Coordinates of C-alpha atoms in Angstrom, one line a residue:
M756 CA 37.5 64.0 69.1
N757 CA 37.2 60.3 68.4
Y758 CA 35.1 58.2 70.7
Q759 CA 33.3 54.9 70.7
S760 CA 29.7 54.8 71.9
D761 CA 28.5 51.6 73.6
V762 CA 25.0 50.4 74.2
T763 CA 24.1 48.8 77.4
A764 CA 21.5 46.0 77.1
E765 CA 19.5 44.6 80.1
R766 CA 19.7 40.9 80.3
A767 CA 17.0 38.7 81.7
D768 CA 19.1 37.8 84.7
G769 CA 19.4 41.4 85.8
F770 CA 22.9 42.0 84.5
S771 CA 23.8 44.4 81.8
T772 CA 25.5 43.7 78.5
V773 CA 27.5 46.2 76.6
V774 CA 26.9 46.1 72.8
D775 CA 29.5 47.9 70.8
G776 CA 29.1 49.5 67.3
D777 CA 30.6 46.5 65.4
A778 CA 27.9 44.3 66.8
R779 CA 25.3 46.6 65.6
D780 CA 26.8 46.6 62.1
D781 CA 26.8 42.8 62.0
A782 CA 23.2 42.8 63.0
R783 CA 22.3 45.2 60.2
S784 CA 24.2 43.0 57.7
R785 CA 22.3 39.9 58.7
I786 CA 19.0 41.8 58.3
W787 CA 20.0 42.9 54.8
R788 CA 21.1 39.4 53.8
I789 CA 17.8 38.0 55.0
A790 CA 15.9 40.7 53.1
I791 CA 17.8 40.1 49.9
G792 CA 17.3 36.3 50.2
A793 CA 13.6 36.8 50.6
M794 CA 13.5 39.0 47.6
V795 CA 15.4 36.4 45.5
L796 CA 12.9 33.7 46.6
L797 CA 10.0 35.9 45.7
L798 CA 11.6 36.5 42.3
L799 CA 12.1 32.8 41.6
A800 CA 8.6 32.1 42.6
A801 CA 7.3 34.7 40.2
I802 CA 9.4 33.3 37.4
G803 CA 8.0 29.8 38.2
V804 CA 4.4 31.0 38.1
F805 CA 5.1 32.8 34.8
A806 CA 6.6 29.7 33.3
Y807 CA 3.7 27.6 34.5
Q808 CA 1.2 29.9 33.0
K809 CA 3.2 30.2 29.8
F810 CA 3.4 26.4 29.4
F811 CA -0.3 25.7 30.2
G812 CA -1.7 28.8 28.4
A813 CA -3.0 32.1 29.4
A814 CA -4.5 32.4 32.8
T815 CA -8.2 32.9 33.3
P816 CA -9.5 36.3 34.1
A817 CA -9.3 37.5 37.7
G818 CA -12.2 36.7 39.8
D819 CA -13.1 33.5 37.8
D820 CA -13.6 30.5 40.0
E821 CA -11.4 28.5 37.6
G822 CA -8.5 31.0 37.8
Q823 CA -6.3 28.6 39.6
N824 CA -6.9 25.6 37.2
P825 CA -4.3 25.0 34.5
V826 CA -5.3 25.9 31.0
V827 CA -4.5 23.2 28.4
T828 CA -4.8 23.0 24.6
V829 CA -7.1 20.3 23.4
I830 CA -7.8 18.7 20.0
S831 CA -10.6 16.6 18.6
P832 CA -9.1 13.9 16.5
D833 CA -11.8 13.1 13.8
A834 CA -11.5 9.7 12.2
E835 CA -9.4 9.8 9.1
T836 CA -8.6 7.4 6.3
V837 CA -4.9 6.6 6.5
Q838 CA -2.7 4.8 4.0
G839 CA -0.6 2.3 5.9
Q840 CA 3.0 1.7 5.1
I841 CA 5.5 -1.0 6.1
S842 CA 9.2 -0.5 5.9
A843 CA 11.3 -3.6 5.0
T844 CA 14.7 -4.6 3.8
G845 CA 15.9 -7.4 1.7
S846 CA 18.1 -8.7 -1.2
I847 CA 17.4 -8.3 -4.9
A848 CA 17.2 -11.5 -7.0
A849 CA 16.0 -12.6 -10.4
R850 CA 12.3 -13.3 -10.1
R851 CA 12.7 -16.4 -12.3
E852 CA 16.3 -17.6 -12.5
L853 CA 17.1 -20.2 -15.2
P854 CA 20.2 -22.4 -14.6
V855 CA 21.5 -23.7 -18.0
G856 CA 23.9 -26.6 -18.2
V857 CA 24.8 -29.6 -20.4
V858 CA 21.9 -31.8 -21.2
G859 CA 23.7 -34.3 -23.5
E860 CA 26.8 -36.3 -23.1
G861 CA 29.0 -33.2 -23.1
G862 CA 32.5 -32.8 -24.5
R863 CA 35.1 -30.1 -25.2
V864 CA 33.6 -26.6 -25.5
V865 CA 34.7 -25.0 -28.8
A866 CA 32.7 -21.7 -28.7
V867 CA 30.9 -19.4 -26.3
P868 CA 29.2 -16.6 -28.3
V869 CA 27.5 -14.8 -25.3
D870 CA 28.7 -13.1 -22.2
A871 CA 27.2 -12.1 -18.8
G872 CA 25.1 -9.0 -19.0
E873 CA 23.9 -9.7 -22.6
W874 CA 20.3 -10.3 -23.6
V875 CA 19.5 -13.5 -25.3
S876 CA 16.4 -14.9 -27.1
Q877 CA 14.7 -18.2 -26.7
G878 CA 16.7 -21.0 -28.5
Q879 CA 19.8 -18.8 -29.0
V880 CA 23.1 -20.8 -28.8
L881 CA 25.0 -20.0 -25.7
A882 CA 27.9 -22.5 -26.1
V883 CA 29.0 -25.1 -28.7
I884 CA 30.5 -28.5 -27.8
D885 CA 32.8 -30.3 -30.3
R886 CA 30.8 -32.9 -32.3
S887 CA 33.3 -34.3 -34.9
V888 CA 32.8 -37.9 -33.8
Q889 CA 29.0 -37.5 -33.5
T890 CA 28.8 -36.0 -37.0
Q891 CA 30.5 -39.2 -38.4
Q892 CA 28.1 -41.4 -36.5
A893 CA 25.1 -39.4 -37.9
Q894 CA 26.4 -39.8 -41.4
S895 CA 26.7 -43.6 -40.9
A896 CA 23.2 -43.8 -39.6
Q897 CA 21.9 -41.9 -42.6
A898 CA 23.7 -44.4 -44.8
Q899 CA 22.0 -47.2 -43.0
V900 CA 18.7 -45.7 -43.8
R901 CA 19.4 -45.7 -47.5
V902 CA 20.5 -49.4 -47.3
A903 CA 17.3 -50.3 -45.5
E904 CA 15.2 -48.4 -48.1
A905 CA 17.0 -50.3 -50.9
D906 CA 16.3 -53.6 -49.3
A907 CA 12.7 -52.7 -48.8
E908 CA 12.3 -51.7 -52.5
L909 CA 13.8 -55.0 -53.6
A910 CA 11.5 -57.0 -51.3
Q911 CA 8.5 -55.1 -52.6
A912 CA 9.5 -55.8 -56.3
N913 CA 9.9 -59.5 -55.6
L914 CA 6.5 -59.7 -54.0
D915 CA 4.9 -57.8 -56.9
R916 CA 6.4 -60.3 -59.5
S917 CA 5.3 -63.3 -57.5
L918 CA 1.7 -62.1 -57.3
Q919 CA 1.6 -62.0 -61.1
L920 CA 2.7 -65.6 -61.3
V921 CA 0.3 -67.0 -58.7
D922 CA -2.6 -67.4 -61.1
R923 CA -0.4 -69.3 -63.6
G924 CA 0.7 -71.8 -61.0
F925 CA 4.3 -70.9 -61.1
V926 CA 4.4 -69.6 -57.5
S927 CA 2.7 -71.2 -54.6
A928 CA 0.7 -69.4 -51.9
A929 CA 3.5 -70.3 -49.4
D930 CA 6.0 -68.4 -51.5
V931 CA 3.8 -65.4 -51.6
D932 CA 3.5 -65.4 -47.8
R933 CA 7.3 -65.7 -47.5
L934 CA 7.9 -62.8 -49.8
T935 CA 5.3 -60.7 -48.1
A936 CA 7.0 -61.2 -44.7
T937 CA 10.3 -60.3 -46.3
R938 CA 8.8 -57.1 -47.6
D939 CA 7.3 -56.2 -44.2
A940 CA 10.6 -56.9 -42.4
A941 CA 12.5 -54.7 -44.9
A942 CA 10.0 -51.9 -44.4
A943 CA 10.4 -52.2 -40.6
R944 CA 14.2 -52.1 -40.9
V945 CA 13.8 -48.8 -42.8
Q946 CA 11.8 -47.4 -39.8
V947 CA 14.5 -48.6 -37.4
A948 CA 17.3 -47.0 -39.4
K949 CA 15.4 -43.7 -39.6
A950 CA 14.8 -43.7 -35.9
Q951 CA 18.4 -44.4 -35.1
A952 CA 19.5 -41.6 -37.4
A953 CA 17.0 -39.2 -35.9
E954 CA 18.3 -40.1 -32.4
L955 CA 21.8 -39.2 -33.4
R956 CA 20.7 -35.9 -34.9
A957 CA 18.9 -35.1 -31.7
R958 CA 21.9 -36.0 -29.6
N959 CA 24.1 -33.8 -31.8
A960 CA 21.6 -30.9 -31.5
R961 CA 22.0 -31.1 -27.7
L962 CA 25.7 -30.4 -28.0
N963 CA 24.6 -26.8 -28.6
I964 CA 23.7 -25.3 -25.2
V965 CA 20.8 -23.0 -25.9
A966 CA 18.7 -20.5 -23.9
P967 CA 15.5 -22.1 -22.7
A968 CA 13.8 -18.6 -22.7
A969 CA 14.5 -15.0 -23.5
G970 CA 16.2 -13.1 -20.8
L971 CA 19.3 -11.5 -19.3
V972 CA 22.5 -13.5 -18.8
L973 CA 23.5 -13.2 -15.2
E974 CA 26.4 -15.6 -15.1
R975 CA 28.8 -17.3 -17.5
N976 CA 30.8 -20.1 -16.0
V977 CA 32.4 -21.7 -19.1
E978 CA 35.2 -20.9 -21.4
P979 CA 36.3 -22.3 -24.8
G980 CA 38.6 -25.4 -24.4
Q981 CA 36.9 -26.4 -21.2
T982 CA 35.4 -29.9 -20.9
A983 CA 31.8 -29.8 -20.0
S984 CA 29.5 -32.6 -18.8
P985 CA 26.2 -32.9 -17.0
A986 CA 28.2 -33.1 -13.8
S987 CA 29.7 -29.6 -14.4
G988 CA 26.7 -27.8 -13.0
P989 CA 25.1 -24.7 -14.5
L990 CA 27.2 -23.1 -17.1
F991 CA 24.9 -20.0 -17.4
R992 CA 22.3 -18.4 -15.3
I993 CA 19.6 -16.4 -17.0
A994 CA 17.0 -14.0 -15.5
R995 CA 13.9 -14.8 -17.5
G996 CA 12.6 -11.7 -19.2
G997 CA 15.0 -9.7 -17.1
E998 CA 12.5 -9.5 -14.3
M999 CA 13.8 -8.9 -10.8
E1000 CA 12.3 -9.1 -7.3
L1001 CA 13.1 -7.9 -3.8
M1002 CA 12.9 -10.6 -1.2
A1003 CA 11.8 -8.3 1.7
Q1004 CA 11.9 -9.5 5.2
V1005 CA 8.7 -8.5 7.1
S1006 CA 7.9 -9.0 10.8
E1007 CA 5.3 -11.6 11.8
A1008 CA 2.9 -8.9 13.0
E1009 CA 3.1 -7.0 9.7
M1010 CA 2.6 -10.0 7.5
A1011 CA -1.1 -10.1 8.4
S1012 CA -1.7 -6.7 6.8
L1013 CA -0.1 -7.6 3.4
S1014 CA -1.7 -9.3 0.4
P1015 CA -0.5 -10.0 -3.2
G1016 CA -1.0 -7.1 -5.5
V1017 CA -0.2 -4.2 -3.1
A1018 CA 2.2 -1.5 -4.4
A1019 CA 5.7 -1.0 -3.1
T1020 CA 8.6 1.4 -3.6
V1021 CA 12.1 -0.1 -3.7
T1022 CA 15.3 1.9 -3.3
P1023 CA 18.6 0.1 -3.8
V1024 CA 21.4 0.9 -1.3
G1025 CA 23.7 3.5 -2.7
S1026 CA 21.2 4.8 -5.3
A1027 CA 18.9 7.8 -5.1
K1028 CA 16.6 6.3 -7.6
S1029 CA 13.4 4.4 -6.5
F1030 CA 11.5 1.8 -8.4
T1031 CA 7.8 0.9 -8.2
G1032 CA 6.8 -2.7 -8.0
Q1033 CA 4.1 -4.9 -6.3
V1034 CA 4.0 -7.8 -3.9
W1035 CA 3.4 -10.9 -5.9
Q1036 CA 3.9 -13.6 -3.3
I1037 CA 3.6 -13.7 0.5
S1038 CA 5.6 -16.4 2.3
P1039 CA 3.2 -19.1 3.7
T1040 CA 5.6 -19.7 6.6
I1041 CA 7.4 -17.7 9.3
D1042 CA 11.1 -18.3 10.3
P1043 CA 10.9 -19.6 13.8
Q1044 CA 14.3 -18.1 14.7
S1045 CA 13.8 -14.5 13.4
R1046 CA 10.0 -14.5 13.5
Q1047 CA 9.9 -12.9 10.1
G1048 CA 8.3 -13.9 6.8
M1049 CA 9.1 -13.0 3.2
A1050 CA 7.2 -10.7 0.9
R1051 CA 8.4 -11.0 -2.7
I1052 CA 8.1 -7.7 -4.6
A1053 CA 8.2 -8.0 -8.4
L1054 CA 10.2 -5.4 -10.3
S1055 CA 10.8 -4.6 -14.0
Y1056 CA 14.3 -4.7 -15.3
A1057 CA 16.6 -1.7 -14.6
P1058 CA 20.4 -1.5 -14.6
E1059 CA 20.4 -0.3 -11.0
L1060 CA 18.7 -3.5 -9.9
R1061 CA 21.5 -6.0 -9.5
P1062 CA 20.8 -9.5 -8.1
G1063 CA 22.5 -9.9 -4.7
G1064 CA 22.3 -6.2 -3.9
F1065 CA 20.6 -4.9 -0.8
A1066 CA 17.5 -2.5 -0.9
N1067 CA 15.0 -0.8 1.2
A1068 CA 11.2 -1.1 0.5
T1069 CA 8.2 0.8 1.5
I1070 CA 5.1 -1.4 1.1
N1071 CA 1.5 -0.1 1.2
S1072 CA -0.4 -2.1 3.7
G1073 CA -3.9 -0.9 3.0
T1074 CA -6.0 1.8 4.5
V1075 CA -7.5 2.2 8.0
V1076 CA -10.2 4.6 9.3
A1077 CA -9.2 5.8 12.8
P1078 CA -8.4 8.9 14.8
M1079 CA -5.0 10.3 14.4
L1080 CA -3.1 12.3 17.1
P1081 CA 0.2 14.2 17.2
E1082 CA 3.0 12.4 19.0
S1083 CA 2.9 15.0 21.8
A1084 CA -0.6 13.9 22.9
I1085 CA 0.2 10.2 23.4
L1086 CA 1.9 9.2 26.7
S1087 CA 3.1 5.9 27.9
D1088 CA 4.1 4.2 31.1
G1089 CA 4.3 0.7 32.5
D1090 CA 0.6 0.1 31.8
G1091 CA 0.9 1.0 28.2
S1092 CA -0.1 4.0 26.0
F1093 CA -2.7 6.5 27.2
V1094 CA -4.0 10.1 26.6
Y1095 CA -5.7 12.6 28.8
V1096 CA -9.2 13.7 27.7
V1097 CA -11.5 16.4 29.1
S1098 CA -14.4 14.9 31.0
E1099 CA -17.9 16.3 31.2
D1100 CA -17.0 18.0 34.5
S1101 CA -13.8 19.6 33.0
K1102 CA -11.4 17.3 34.7
A1103 CA -8.4 15.3 33.3
E1104 CA -9.5 11.8 32.5
R1105 CA -6.9 9.1 31.7
R1106 CA -7.9 7.0 28.7
P1107 CA -5.9 3.9 27.7
V1108 CA -5.3 3.6 23.9
K1109 CA -3.7 1.4 21.4
T1110 CA -1.6 2.9 18.6
G1111 CA -1.1 1.7 15.1
L1112 CA 0.5 3.2 12.0
V1113 CA 3.1 6.0 12.5
T1114 CA 2.9 8.5 9.6
S1115 CA 4.4 11.9 9.0
N1116 CA 1.1 13.5 10.1
G1117 CA 0.8 11.7 13.4
I1118 CA 0.1 8.4 15.1
V1119 CA -3.1 6.4 14.4
V1120 CA -5.1 5.4 17.4
T1121 CA -6.7 2.0 16.8
E1122 CA -8.5 1.5 20.1
G1123 CA -9.6 3.8 22.9
L1124 CA -11.0 6.8 21.0
D1125 CA -13.9 7.4 18.6
G1126 CA -12.7 10.8 17.5
S1127 CA -15.2 12.9 19.3
E1128 CA -13.2 13.4 22.5
Q1129 CA -11.2 16.5 23.5
V1130 CA -7.7 15.2 23.9
V1131 CA -5.0 17.2 25.7
L1132 CA -2.5 18.1 23.0
R1133 CA 0.5 19.0 25.2
A1134 CA 1.6 19.0 28.8
G1135 CA -0.3 15.8 29.6
G1136 CA 2.7 14.6 31.6
F1137 CA 2.1 17.4 34.1
L1138 CA -1.5 16.4 34.7
T1139 CA -3.0 14.0 37.2
E1140 CA -6.1 11.9 37.0
G1141 CA -9.1 13.9 38.1
E1142 CA -7.4 17.3 38.1
A1143 CA -9.6 20.2 37.2
I1144 CA -8.5 21.9 34.0
V1145 CA -9.5 24.6 31.6
A1146 CA -9.7 23.4 28.0
R1147 CA -8.8 25.7 25.1
A1148 CA -9.2 24.5 21.5
Q1149 CA -6.1 24.5 19.3
E1150 CA -5.8 27.5 17.1
E1151 CA -5.8 26.7 13.4
G1152 CA -3.1 28.0 11.1

């Protein structure tokens, strides 16, 4: 037999309320949902506690007064000697570039025996200018020298004969003086003729465009048949000795740590090969627009170092003795960089610091630490000033 049982409940006003079976089922469901929700909350709380302890380290033994304090890993950053490095970029150029042009009157170029990319020695002919007219002028000047020499010889002979006749009374002293002057004038004309001939030879020699020093020809801007003159500009550009340099742009703050003679490593863009050089000149001025200065790095010749190319440089900026910390230990906010150190009463103490060089081993702390402190290595962002903590030294290995 099917039947439905009802439950009568007494209300506060004296009346009775009938509660059927479906109502009882709904009540039980609500109780179960509440119980399950409570269990989920407890489970989440347990997971949170486990994660907190996992992050801060193992919990202290039960019964310890500090059992509720977070355990943190600390490190004592002893002072180390660190080699500083500055990264910079710049353009490659010839360290001593020699522009070579026409130094004489110029003319038509008849030969260019060298090309760009070739090595030349000092005094080597780079280009030859036509000198057909100048050659004739030089021959004429040389002939004038011989004429003047003949006149001088004749004047000297006349003077010698007159001196032999003075004692006999055939030649007066005035005649001797006149012949002496004639001889002297003839000798002077010889010197003038020789000087004019030498001048023409020197002018003709300048029609050969020669290398002022040994080096690598970077540019050739002339061809046979071209008319060249002093107004033509440089016909060749030579890197003296083949020496190159990187004109590295360095920030104003980093310029103070550089000095001539420090080593640098230069890597041209697109090349896996690096070259060792040294800073030979520091710019005495700072660009007011970019706030950068120039460090000129001398480099020996190499085919990969092409003037006008771009390159990266790593410059050694000297050594510093200071504590070094991993990046995880240094925090920052609106007030600057800081770390947490363990105070004498085992509490987290905020310590402002100033950082310096960044290396592959960590960050150098230039101010704020002397290296004897216990610095929180990780999880500093979860601590607050004055919070009691349990310090645990970092395990080696």
